[in-house]
């Protein structure tokens, strides 16, 4: 597998480009596994190792490969989601469902409560009702998830949307200005609209940060997020500029070669 990579030496982001989506999934699974193994080695005794995973379509294939990787400290792992849509865990749009299904092969090694569901079942069920859940219910859910989220996540994996959003931090979202809260309700411009999302302080505090992006429709957002200087309309993905960016050639196509 031929990869182009650029190391962080002068504050530029670390970028690794894989040939295509399949090669990217392998690369991502390898990087996630080695980061979690490193976190386990570096943390005392039985302290849980925490990972917050990205939702959406892109990471599923990597998670399936990851589930077979014995380097991962599965028995010590706490699995969070960087964001979640307000839908029941049975929904096809549920990030929780995607992660549970993709990590199924590791289920026997994960503790039963390891994968942390963002939404209390009653709130997720309410989302199927006539209207969105009450703001108070969304707020309660955000605060409950916030209390479970460790101060510093050992590994945070983010995806990027074509509009440059990360987690459910969309361009113009009030949550982008959050400095205290670590999990807040958010509204997405696309359905399902009601979301829970981590905030910029969580991204800044993460011990290890990976960004995984695939597809030509993301190339513009990637280039803007990684541009040497932040334009006035820098996308939320720029919050993860210090990360190691795992890209396929299509999503890396607009990166300056300089
Ligand atoms: C979500 C995600 C979101 C995702 C991007 C990319 O719930 O949608 O967590 O931040 O990472 O939208 O999604 P795709 O991989 O599906 O393009």
mmCIF file of N, CA, C and O in Angstrom, residues 112-158:
data_model
loop_
_atom_site.group_PDB
_atom_site.id
_atom_site.type_symbol
_atom_site.label_atom_id
_atom_site.label_comp_id
_atom_site.label_asym_id
_atom_site.label_seq_id
_atom_site.Cartn_x
_atom_site.Cartn_y
_atom_site.Cartn_z
ATOM 1 N N UNK A 112 -19.886 -5.369 29.030
ATOM 2 C CA UNK A 112 -21.271 -5.144 28.552
ATOM 3 C C UNK A 112 -21.630 -3.656 28.444
ATOM 4 O O UNK A 112 -22.229 -3.230 27.456
ATOM 5 N N UNK A 113 -21.174 -2.853 29.403
ATOM 6 C CA UNK A 113 -21.578 -1.441 29.408
ATOM 7 C C UNK A 113 -20.557 -0.554 28.710
ATOM 8 O O UNK A 113 -20.623 0.673 28.777
ATOM 9 N N UNK A 114 -19.589 -1.152 27.988
ATOM 10 C CA UNK A 114 -18.465 -0.376 27.432
ATOM 11 C C UNK A 114 -18.907 0.681 26.418
ATOM 12 O O UNK A 114 -18.386 1.789 26.405
ATOM 13 N N UNK A 115 -19.871 0.342 25.560
ATOM 14 C CA UNK A 115 -20.303 1.299 24.531
ATOM 15 C C UNK A 115 -21.391 2.179 25.152
ATOM 16 O O UNK A 115 -22.465 1.711 25.491
ATOM 17 N N UNK A 116 -21.057 3.433 25.343
ATOM 18 C CA UNK A 116 -21.916 4.366 26.077
ATOM 19 C C UNK A 116 -22.966 4.991 25.169
ATOM 20 O O UNK A 116 -22.618 5.748 24.257
ATOM 21 N N UNK A 117 -24.231 4.694 25.433
ATOM 22 C CA UNK A 117 -25.312 5.263 24.609
ATOM 23 C C UNK A 117 -25.532 6.726 24.982
ATOM 24 O O UNK A 117 -25.784 7.015 26.153
ATOM 25 N N UNK A 118 -25.431 7.645 24.029
ATOM 26 C CA UNK A 118 -25.628 9.063 24.355
ATOM 27 C C UNK A 118 -27.039 9.403 24.818
ATOM 28 O O UNK A 118 -27.212 10.176 25.740
ATOM 29 N N UNK A 119 -28.039 8.833 24.163
ATOM 30 C CA UNK A 119 -29.417 9.219 24.480
ATOM 31 C C UNK A 119 -30.064 8.234 25.452
ATOM 32 O O UNK A 119 -30.035 7.032 25.218
ATOM 33 N N UNK A 120 -30.692 8.771 26.517
ATOM 34 C CA UNK A 120 -31.528 7.889 27.339
ATOM 35 C C UNK A 120 -32.639 7.321 26.451
ATOM 36 O O UNK A 120 -33.172 8.073 25.619
ATOM 37 N N UNK A 121 -32.978 6.040 26.596
ATOM 38 C CA UNK A 121 -33.957 5.413 25.679
ATOM 39 C C UNK A 121 -35.257 6.216 25.557
ATOM 40 O O UNK A 121 -35.781 6.372 24.453
ATOM 41 N N UNK A 122 -35.744 6.780 26.674
ATOM 42 C CA UNK A 122 -37.030 7.489 26.607
ATOM 43 C C UNK A 122 -36.934 8.723 25.716
ATOM 44 O O UNK A 122 -37.878 9.069 24.985
ATOM 45 N N UNK A 123 -35.801 9.390 25.690
ATOM 46 C CA UNK A 123 -35.654 10.576 24.840
ATOM 47 C C UNK A 123 -35.541 10.143 23.381
ATOM 48 O O UNK A 123 -36.177 10.708 22.495
ATOM 49 N N UNK A 124 -34.764 9.095 23.140
ATOM 50 C CA UNK A 124 -34.607 8.600 21.763
ATOM 51 C C UNK A 124 -35.968 8.154 21.230
ATOM 52 O O UNK A 124 -36.325 8.452 20.089
ATOM 53 N N UNK A 125 -36.756 7.489 22.096
ATOM 54 C CA UNK A 125 -38.092 7.015 21.666
ATOM 55 C C UNK A 125 -38.983 8.210 21.362
ATOM 56 O O UNK A 125 -39.686 8.241 20.345
ATOM 57 N N UNK A 126 -38.873 9.237 22.201
ATOM 58 C CA UNK A 126 -39.708 10.438 22.031
ATOM 59 C C UNK A 126 -39.448 11.061 20.660
ATOM 60 O O UNK A 126 -40.316 11.673 20.064
ATOM 61 N N UNK A 127 -38.232 10.872 20.150
ATOM 62 C CA UNK A 127 -37.879 11.502 18.857
ATOM 63 C C UNK A 127 -38.733 10.945 17.731
ATOM 64 O O UNK A 127 -38.848 11.556 16.681
ATOM 65 N N UNK A 128 -39.329 9.776 17.978
ATOM 66 C CA UNK A 128 -40.152 9.169 16.911
ATOM 67 C C UNK A 128 -41.582 9.681 16.990
ATOM 68 O O UNK A 128 -42.419 9.324 16.168
ATOM 69 N N UNK A 129 -41.821 10.532 18.008
ATOM 70 C CA UNK A 129 -43.184 11.030 18.195
ATOM 71 C C UNK A 129 -43.496 12.167 17.238
ATOM 72 O O UNK A 129 -42.786 12.389 16.238
ATOM 73 N N UNK A 130 -44.534 12.882 17.542
ATOM 74 C CA UNK A 130 -45.018 13.952 16.660
ATOM 75 C C UNK A 130 -43.928 14.993 16.412
ATOM 76 O O UNK A 130 -43.574 15.321 15.302
ATOM 77 N N UNK A 131 -43.296 15.426 17.508
ATOM 78 C CA UNK A 131 -42.305 16.508 17.336
ATOM 79 C C UNK A 131 -40.997 16.124 17.999
ATOM 80 O O UNK A 131 -40.895 15.036 18.570
ATOM 81 N N UNK A 132 -39.986 17.009 17.897
ATOM 82 C CA UNK A 132 -38.703 16.725 18.576
ATOM 83 C C UNK A 132 -38.903 16.693 20.088
ATOM 84 O O UNK A 132 -39.852 17.288 20.604
ATOM 85 N N UNK A 133 -38.016 16.008 20.811
ATOM 86 C CA UNK A 133 -38.104 15.996 22.265
ATOM 87 C C UNK A 133 -38.020 17.422 22.801
ATOM 88 O O UNK A 133 -37.476 18.307 22.147
ATOM 89 N N UNK A 134 -38.553 17.600 23.997
ATOM 90 C CA UNK A 134 -38.525 18.934 24.617
ATOM 91 C C UNK A 134 -37.080 19.365 24.862
ATOM 92 O O UNK A 134 -36.236 18.523 25.191
ATOM 93 N N UNK A 135 -36.804 20.654 24.695
ATOM 94 C CA UNK A 135 -35.435 21.149 24.933
ATOM 95 C C UNK A 135 -34.893 20.722 26.295
ATOM 96 O O UNK A 135 -33.720 20.361 26.409
ATOM 97 N N UNK A 136 -35.755 20.682 27.305
ATOM 98 C CA UNK A 136 -35.278 20.287 28.648
ATOM 99 C C UNK A 136 -34.793 18.842 28.634
ATOM 100 O O UNK A 136 -33.780 18.506 29.266
ATOM 101 N N UNK A 137 -35.474 18.004 27.879
ATOM 102 C CA UNK A 137 -35.053 16.590 27.800
ATOM 103 C C UNK A 137 -33.721 16.472 27.067
ATOM 104 O O UNK A 137 -32.836 15.703 27.469
ATOM 105 N N UNK A 138 -33.546 17.264 26.030
ATOM 106 C CA UNK A 138 -32.282 17.249 25.283
ATOM 107 C C UNK A 138 -31.143 17.732 26.189
ATOM 108 O O UNK A 138 -30.056 17.144 26.218
ATOM 109 N N UNK A 139 -31.436 18.762 26.954
ATOM 110 C CA UNK A 139 -30.424 19.330 27.852
ATOM 111 C C UNK A 139 -30.043 18.323 28.937
ATOM 112 O O UNK A 139 -28.858 18.123 29.232
ATOM 113 N N UNK A 140 -31.041 17.666 29.497
ATOM 114 C CA UNK A 140 -30.764 16.655 30.543
ATOM 115 C C UNK A 140 -29.879 15.549 29.966
ATOM 116 O O UNK A 140 -28.901 15.115 30.589
ATOM 117 N N UNK A 141 -30.202 15.127 28.752
ATOM 118 C CA UNK A 141 -29.413 14.051 28.119
ATOM 119 C C UNK A 141 -27.969 14.501 27.904
ATOM 120 O O UNK A 141 -27.022 13.735 28.148
ATOM 121 N N UNK A 142 -27.794 15.741 27.485
ATOM 122 C CA UNK A 142 -26.439 16.251 27.238
ATOM 123 C C UNK A 142 -25.639 16.276 28.547
ATOM 124 O O UNK A 142 -24.490 15.835 28.596
ATOM 125 N N UNK A 143 -26.279 16.741 29.608
ATOM 126 C CA UNK A 143 -25.570 16.823 30.898
ATOM 127 C C UNK A 143 -25.244 15.425 31.429
ATOM 128 O O UNK A 143 -24.165 15.192 31.977
ATOM 129 N N UNK A 144 -26.135 14.497 31.207
ATOM 130 C CA UNK A 144 -25.883 13.122 31.677
ATOM 131 C C UNK A 144 -24.692 12.525 30.931
ATOM 132 O O UNK A 144 -23.804 11.929 31.547
ATOM 133 N N UNK A 145 -24.635 12.748 29.622
ATOM 134 C CA UNK A 145 -23.524 12.189 28.848
ATOM 135 C C UNK A 145 -22.212 12.886 29.223
ATOM 136 O O UNK A 145 -21.155 12.265 29.315
ATOM 137 N N UNK A 146 -22.320 14.169 29.478
ATOM 138 C CA UNK A 146 -21.153 14.968 29.842
ATOM 139 C C UNK A 146 -20.507 14.408 31.110
ATOM 140 O O UNK A 146 -19.288 14.320 31.215
ATOM 141 N N UNK A 147 -21.350 13.982 32.075
ATOM 142 C CA UNK A 147 -20.783 13.486 33.339
ATOM 143 C C UNK A 147 -20.057 12.163 33.131
ATOM 144 O O UNK A 147 -19.145 11.835 33.892
ATOM 145 N N UNK A 148 -20.415 11.445 32.095
ATOM 146 C CA UNK A 148 -19.742 10.151 31.849
ATOM 147 C C UNK A 148 -18.465 10.310 31.031
ATOM 148 O O UNK A 148 -17.587 9.459 31.052
ATOM 149 N N UNK A 149 -18.341 11.416 30.330
ATOM 150 C CA UNK A 149 -17.196 11.630 29.448
ATOM 151 C C UNK A 149 -15.963 11.980 30.277
ATOM 152 O O UNK A 149 -16.017 12.909 31.082
ATOM 153 N N UNK A 150 -14.851 11.259 30.130
ATOM 154 C CA UNK A 150 -13.660 11.595 30.922
ATOM 155 C C UNK A 150 -13.141 12.985 30.574
ATOM 156 O O UNK A 150 -13.370 13.480 29.463
ATOM 157 N N UNK A 151 -12.427 13.616 31.522
ATOM 158 C CA UNK A 151 -11.913 14.979 31.308
ATOM 159 C C UNK A 151 -11.099 15.046 30.024
ATOM 160 O O UNK A 151 -11.263 15.955 29.216
ATOM 161 N N UNK A 152 -10.238 14.070 29.853
ATOM 162 C CA UNK A 152 -9.432 14.026 28.625
ATOM 163 C C UNK A 152 -9.606 12.652 27.993
ATOM 164 O O UNK A 152 -9.260 11.626 28.581
ATOM 165 N N UNK A 153 -10.126 12.618 26.769
ATOM 166 C CA UNK A 153 -10.330 11.343 26.063
ATOM 167 C C UNK A 153 -8.975 10.860 25.547
ATOM 168 O O UNK A 153 -8.185 11.645 25.019
ATOM 169 N N UNK A 154 -8.723 9.566 25.686
ATOM 170 C CA UNK A 154 -7.430 9.036 25.236
ATOM 171 C C UNK A 154 -7.290 9.114 23.718
ATOM 172 O O UNK A 154 -6.209 9.421 23.204
ATOM 173 N N UNK A 155 -8.352 8.801 23.001
ATOM 174 C CA UNK A 155 -8.334 8.903 21.540
ATOM 175 C C UNK A 155 -9.682 9.404 21.046
ATOM 176 O O UNK A 155 -10.730 8.830 21.384
ATOM 177 N N UNK A 156 -9.644 10.486 20.292
ATOM 178 C CA UNK A 156 -10.851 11.042 19.672
ATOM 179 C C UNK A 156 -10.712 10.910 18.162
ATOM 180 O O UNK A 156 -9.710 11.357 17.592
ATOM 181 N N UNK A 157 -11.694 10.258 17.542
ATOM 182 C CA UNK A 157 -11.724 10.112 16.086
ATOM 183 C C UNK A 157 -12.858 10.967 15.541
ATOM 184 O O UNK A 157 -14.010 10.826 15.977
ATOM 185 N N UNK A 158 -12.542 11.841 14.619
ATOM 186 C CA UNK A 158 -13.549 12.703 14.007
ATOM 187 C C UNK A 158 -13.654 12.434 12.518
ATOM 188 O O UNK A 158 -12.657 12.091 11.866
#
